[in-house]
Short mmCIF file of C-alpha atoms in Angstrom, two decimals:
data_model
loop_
_atom_site.label_atom_id
_atom_site.label_comp_id
_atom_site.label_asym_id
_atom_site.label_seq_id
_atom_site.Cartn_x
_atom_site.Cartn_y
_atom_site.Cartn_z
CA MET A 18 37.77 -36.64 60.35
CA ARG A 19 39.60 -34.87 57.56
CA ARG A 20 38.00 -37.12 54.91
CA ARG A 21 34.48 -36.34 56.21
CA THR A 22 35.24 -32.66 56.15
CA THR A 23 36.56 -32.88 52.60
CA ALA A 24 33.47 -34.83 51.41
CA ALA A 25 31.08 -32.38 53.11
CA SER A 26 32.99 -29.50 51.57
CA LYS A 27 32.69 -31.02 48.10
CA ARG A 28 28.95 -31.58 48.55
CA LEU A 29 28.53 -28.00 49.72
CA HIS A 30 30.53 -26.72 46.78
CA LYS A 31 28.46 -28.84 44.36
CA ASP A 32 25.19 -27.67 45.87
CA ARG A 33 26.36 -24.09 45.69
CA ASN A 34 27.28 -24.44 41.98
CA THR A 35 23.90 -26.06 41.25
CA ALA A 36 22.10 -23.23 43.01
CA ILE A 37 24.13 -20.65 41.10
CA LEU A 38 23.37 -22.42 37.80
CA LYS A 39 19.64 -22.49 38.59
CA VAL A 40 19.67 -18.79 39.44
CA ALA A 41 21.58 -18.02 36.25
CA VAL A 42 19.07 -20.00 34.13
CA PHE A 43 16.16 -18.30 35.88
CA VAL A 44 17.66 -14.84 35.35
CA THR A 45 18.36 -15.64 31.67
CA VAL A 46 14.80 -16.87 31.03
CA LEU A 47 13.33 -13.93 32.92
CA SER A 48 15.49 -11.49 30.95
CA LEU A 49 14.41 -13.10 27.68
CA VAL A 50 10.72 -12.86 28.64
CA VAL A 51 11.14 -9.22 29.68
CA PHE A 52 13.01 -8.45 26.45
CA LEU A 53 10.35 -10.05 24.24
CA TYR A 54 7.55 -8.34 26.12
CA ALA A 55 9.28 -4.95 25.97
CA ARG A 56 9.98 -5.37 22.27
CA SER A 57 6.36 -6.32 21.66
CA VAL A 58 5.06 -3.33 23.61
CA LEU A 59 7.45 -0.92 21.94
CA SER A 60 6.67 -2.29 18.47
CA ARG A 61 2.92 -1.92 18.89
CA ARG A 62 1.42 1.24 17.51
CA ALA A 63 -1.75 3.08 18.32
CA LEU A 64 -4.08 2.44 15.36
CA ASP A 65 -7.09 4.40 14.18
CA ASP A 66 -10.30 2.59 15.10
CA VAL A 67 -11.66 2.73 11.53
CA THR A 68 -8.71 2.79 9.13
CA LEU A 69 -6.30 0.79 11.35
CA CYS A 70 -3.61 3.31 10.37
CA PRO A 71 -0.84 4.46 12.71
CA ALA A 72 0.04 8.15 12.90
CA LYS A 73 2.71 7.54 10.26
CA PRO A 74 2.26 4.50 7.97
CA ASP A 75 5.33 2.58 6.80
CA SER A 76 4.21 2.93 3.17
CA ILE A 77 1.43 4.59 1.19
CA THR A 78 -0.14 2.96 -1.87
CA VAL A 79 -2.89 4.72 -3.81
CA LEU A 80 -5.04 2.96 -6.42
CA LEU A 81 -6.64 5.52 -8.73
CA VAL A 82 -9.42 4.01 -10.84
CA ASP A 83 -10.81 5.60 -13.99
CA VAL A 84 -13.71 3.56 -15.40
CA THR A 85 -15.56 5.64 -17.98
CA ASP A 86 -17.16 2.73 -19.85
CA PRO A 87 -18.40 -0.54 -18.27
CA MET A 88 -15.72 -3.22 -17.93
CA SER A 89 -16.12 -6.50 -19.77
CA LEU A 90 -16.43 -9.68 -17.69
CA PRO A 91 -12.78 -10.69 -18.33
CA GLN A 92 -11.62 -7.18 -17.40
CA LYS A 93 -13.56 -7.31 -14.13
CA GLN A 94 -12.03 -10.66 -13.22
CA ASP A 95 -8.48 -9.63 -14.11
CA PHE A 96 -8.94 -6.31 -12.31
CA ARG A 97 -10.05 -8.23 -9.22
CA ASN A 98 -7.02 -10.51 -9.51
CA GLN A 99 -4.72 -7.49 -9.68
CA LEU A 100 -6.51 -5.81 -6.77
CA ASP A 101 -6.12 -8.95 -4.64
CA ARG A 102 -2.40 -9.05 -5.46
CA LEU A 103 -2.00 -5.38 -4.67
CA THR A 104 -3.77 -5.80 -1.32
CA ALA A 105 -1.56 -8.77 -0.46
CA GLU A 106 1.55 -6.66 -1.17
CA ILE A 107 0.68 -4.03 1.44
CA PRO A 108 3.14 -4.56 4.33
CA ARG A 109 2.25 -4.40 8.00
CA TYR A 110 1.40 -0.79 8.91
CA GLY A 111 1.26 0.03 5.19
CA LYS A 112 -1.61 2.20 3.93
CA LEU A 113 -3.84 1.47 0.94
CA VAL A 114 -6.09 4.21 -0.44
CA ILE A 115 -8.56 3.52 -3.25
CA THR A 116 -10.22 6.40 -5.08
CA LYS A 117 -11.73 7.20 -8.47
CA VAL A 118 -10.99 9.83 -11.07
CA ASP A 119 -13.32 12.78 -10.59
CA PRO A 120 -13.41 16.52 -11.35
CA VAL A 121 -11.50 18.45 -8.68
CA SER A 122 -12.50 22.02 -9.47
CA GLU A 123 -14.59 22.35 -6.30
CA ARG A 124 -13.02 19.79 -3.95
CA LEU A 125 -10.12 17.34 -3.86
CA LEU A 126 -10.72 13.62 -4.24
CA VAL A 127 -12.42 11.72 -1.42
CA PRO A 128 -11.28 8.07 -1.10
CA ILE A 129 -13.71 5.20 -1.51
CA VAL A 130 -11.82 3.25 1.13
CA THR A 131 -8.70 3.80 3.25
CA ARG A 132 -7.18 0.96 5.27
CA CYS A 133 -3.84 -0.02 6.78
CA ASN A 134 -2.60 -3.57 7.18
CA PRO A 135 -2.50 -4.33 10.95
CA GLY A 136 -0.47 -7.48 10.38
CA ILE A 137 -1.35 -11.18 10.50
CA GLY A 138 -1.13 -13.84 13.18
CA SER A 139 2.40 -14.90 12.21
CA ASP A 140 3.61 -11.37 12.99
CA THR A 141 3.16 -12.10 16.71
CA SER A 142 3.01 -15.05 19.11
CA ASP A 143 1.11 -16.21 22.18
CA LEU A 144 4.05 -15.00 24.24
CA ASN A 145 3.80 -11.36 23.23
CA GLY A 146 0.45 -11.02 21.47
CA ASN A 147 -2.72 -12.71 20.22
CA PRO A 148 -2.23 -14.31 16.77
CA LYS A 149 -5.87 -15.33 16.39
CA LYS A 150 -7.15 -11.86 17.27
CA LEU A 151 -4.69 -10.27 14.81
CA ASP A 152 -5.77 -12.65 12.02
CA ASN A 153 -9.42 -11.73 12.64
CA LEU A 154 -8.59 -8.03 12.62
CA HIS A 155 -6.70 -8.40 9.34
CA ARG A 156 -9.50 -10.34 7.70
CA GLU A 157 -12.50 -8.38 9.00
CA GLN A 158 -11.22 -4.80 9.06
CA PHE A 159 -8.55 -4.75 6.34
CA ILE A 160 -9.46 -7.30 3.65
CA ALA A 161 -13.27 -7.23 3.96
CA PRO A 162 -13.79 -3.44 3.47
CA ILE A 163 -11.68 -3.53 0.31
CA GLN A 164 -13.62 -6.49 -1.08
CA ASP A 165 -16.92 -4.88 -0.09
CA ALA A 166 -15.99 -1.76 -2.07
CA TYR A 167 -15.23 -3.74 -5.25
CA ASP A 168 -18.56 -3.08 -7.01
CA GLN A 169 -18.25 0.64 -6.35
CA ILE A 170 -14.66 0.64 -7.57
CA VAL A 171 -15.42 -0.98 -10.95
CA SER A 172 -18.72 0.79 -11.64
CA ALA A 173 -18.57 2.93 -14.78
CA SER A 174 -18.91 6.68 -14.34
CA GLU A 175 -20.02 7.23 -17.95
CA ALA A 176 -18.67 10.74 -17.50
CA SER A 177 -17.93 12.92 -20.51
CA ARG A 178 -14.57 13.96 -19.02
CA SER A 179 -11.60 12.02 -17.63
CA PRO A 180 -9.43 14.39 -15.58
CA ILE A 181 -6.73 11.82 -14.84
CA LEU A 182 -3.88 14.29 -14.39
CA GLU A 183 -5.99 16.51 -12.13
CA SER A 184 -6.83 13.46 -10.01
CA ILE A 185 -3.17 12.49 -9.72
CA GLN A 186 -2.38 16.03 -8.59
CA SER A 187 -5.12 15.78 -5.95
CA ILE A 188 -3.77 12.46 -4.66
CA ASN A 189 -0.26 13.79 -4.44
CA LEU A 190 -1.38 16.79 -2.40
CA THR A 191 -3.59 14.86 0.03
CA GLU A 192 -1.71 11.57 0.42
CA PHE A 193 1.90 11.76 -0.72
CA GLY A 194 2.53 15.41 0.08
CA SER A 195 1.20 15.28 3.64
CA ASN A 196 3.41 14.98 6.72
CA GLN A 197 2.62 11.28 7.03
CA GLY A 198 3.95 10.74 3.51
CA SER A 199 7.43 12.11 4.13
CA GLY A 200 10.19 9.52 4.26
CA VAL A 201 7.97 6.52 3.44
CA ARG A 202 7.63 4.41 0.31
CA LYS A 203 5.01 5.91 -2.01
CA ARG A 204 3.32 3.97 -4.80
CA LEU A 205 0.65 5.10 -7.25
CA VAL A 206 -1.34 2.62 -9.35
CA VAL A 207 -3.51 4.09 -12.12
CA ALA A 208 -6.18 1.78 -13.56
CA SER A 209 -7.54 3.55 -16.63
CA ASP A 210 -7.81 3.63 -20.40
CA LEU A 211 -5.15 6.38 -19.97
CA LEU A 212 -7.10 8.79 -22.16
CA GLN A 213 -6.93 12.13 -20.41
CA ASN A 214 -9.92 14.14 -21.57
CA THR A 215 -10.66 17.70 -20.43
CA ASN A 216 -11.34 20.93 -22.28
CA GLU A 217 -7.75 22.00 -21.67
CA LEU A 218 -5.95 18.75 -22.50
CA SER A 219 -7.32 15.73 -24.35
CA PHE A 220 -5.80 12.52 -25.70
CA TYR A 221 -8.96 11.62 -27.62
CA LYS A 222 -9.22 11.75 -31.42
CA GLN A 223 -5.51 12.41 -31.89
CA LEU A 224 -2.69 11.61 -29.51
CA PRO A 225 -0.56 14.72 -28.96
CA ASN A 226 3.22 14.76 -29.10
CA SER A 227 4.65 14.01 -25.66
CA GLU A 228 7.08 16.94 -25.68
CA SER A 229 4.34 19.38 -26.67
CA VAL A 230 2.20 18.10 -23.78
CA VAL A 231 4.83 18.64 -21.07
CA ARG A 232 5.61 22.11 -22.45
CA SER A 233 1.98 23.17 -22.62
CA GLN A 234 0.28 25.70 -20.36
CA ALA A 235 -2.47 23.15 -19.66
CA PHE A 236 0.06 20.66 -18.29
CA SER A 237 1.75 23.32 -16.14
CA ARG A 238 -1.54 23.75 -14.24
CA VAL A 239 -2.02 20.03 -13.50
CA ARG A 240 1.56 18.89 -13.00
CA THR A 241 2.64 17.89 -9.50
CA ASP A 242 5.80 16.79 -7.71
CA LEU A 243 6.01 13.00 -7.99
CA ARG A 244 9.60 12.68 -6.83
CA GLY A 245 9.96 9.47 -4.83
CA VAL A 246 6.70 8.04 -6.18
CA GLU A 247 6.70 4.66 -7.96
CA VAL A 248 3.99 4.46 -10.62
CA ASP A 249 2.22 1.43 -12.12
CA LEU A 250 -0.26 1.72 -15.00
CA TRP A 251 -3.06 -0.82 -15.42
CA MET A 252 -4.35 -0.06 -18.90
CA LEU A 253 -8.01 -0.88 -19.55
CA GLN A 254 -8.47 -1.56 -23.25
CA ARG A 255 -11.39 0.08 -25.01
CA GLY A 256 -13.51 -1.57 -27.68
CA ASP A 257 -11.86 0.71 -30.24
CA SER A 258 -8.38 0.32 -28.72
CA SER A 259 -6.70 -0.18 -32.11
CA SER A 260 -7.49 3.43 -33.00
CA SER A 261 -7.96 5.17 -29.63
CA GLN A 262 -5.07 3.58 -27.70
CA PRO A 263 -2.02 3.47 -29.98
CA ARG A 264 1.29 2.02 -28.83
CA ALA A 265 2.55 5.53 -28.23
CA LEU A 266 0.02 6.03 -25.40
CA PRO A 267 2.08 4.30 -22.66
CA GLU A 268 5.16 6.13 -23.97
CA LEU A 269 3.31 9.43 -23.62
CA TRP A 270 2.50 8.60 -20.01
CA SER A 271 6.09 7.57 -19.36
CA THR A 272 7.19 11.06 -20.47
CA ILE A 273 4.48 12.73 -18.37
CA ILE A 274 5.43 10.79 -15.23
CA ASP A 275 9.13 11.40 -15.79
CA ALA A 276 8.51 15.14 -16.27
CA GLN A 277 6.96 15.22 -12.79
CA GLY A 278 9.84 13.32 -11.18
CA GLY A 279 8.05 9.98 -10.78
CA ARG A 280 9.31 6.52 -11.77
CA LEU A 281 7.21 4.38 -14.10
CA MET A 282 7.72 0.84 -12.83
CA ARG A 283 5.24 -1.19 -14.87
CA VAL A 284 2.61 -0.97 -17.60
CA TYR A 285 0.12 -3.81 -17.42
CA THR A 286 -2.67 -4.35 -19.94
CA VAL A 287 -5.73 -5.68 -18.12
CA SER A 288 -7.07 -8.78 -19.89
CA GLY A 289 -10.16 -8.29 -22.02
#
């Protein structure tokens, strides 16, 4: 009788341990599912229907394009290559603004296109999202509008003036200096022949001394606070580049950017 009781007791103990283990596994799996779902919900942000931008982007990149004369075919292709690379570098919830140099005496610059990267399929999973839907959103509402704007971006203005510094000031005030720009990475890319040309300040005919530029009254009116802004220059070579774009031109811009608190990260000469 004692042996039967002992055997029954062991079976009961074993069944109880198995039940406890099953409950523990179930609770663990359920907790993991709840955790992943909660993290997914909390990480999602409300995005603008058009721009796909959250209330505060994780980064802000502005491409300022100054095309006075028509680009050559090699320049157009290399510019497109650089634009594709720049677009691919925008992180999830990062903002890309593309605009062109324009007089700002009556109004500040209006972007050609503004989009934020909503992420790609690999940023989520079937468990906590919809990878295919996210890939479609990225392709159709982030990449496509930028590609569609390409012809407008590279079209020559044939303007008699190139207010590059005024345009940079406008960008800083509307994009980098706004509330959404505080505490985020800020990057400015200037695609231009780098020849500032206004009645007040011109780099045509003869390149001025960099120190005289930053001390001038004309510069004091167009300077802006670029602290915390990383700057890249994509230099578009002119047909008369040997005389109009001397080696000192990038150095002049380095001084100008430094005088405004910015950091010149790269000078790239667009092929052609």
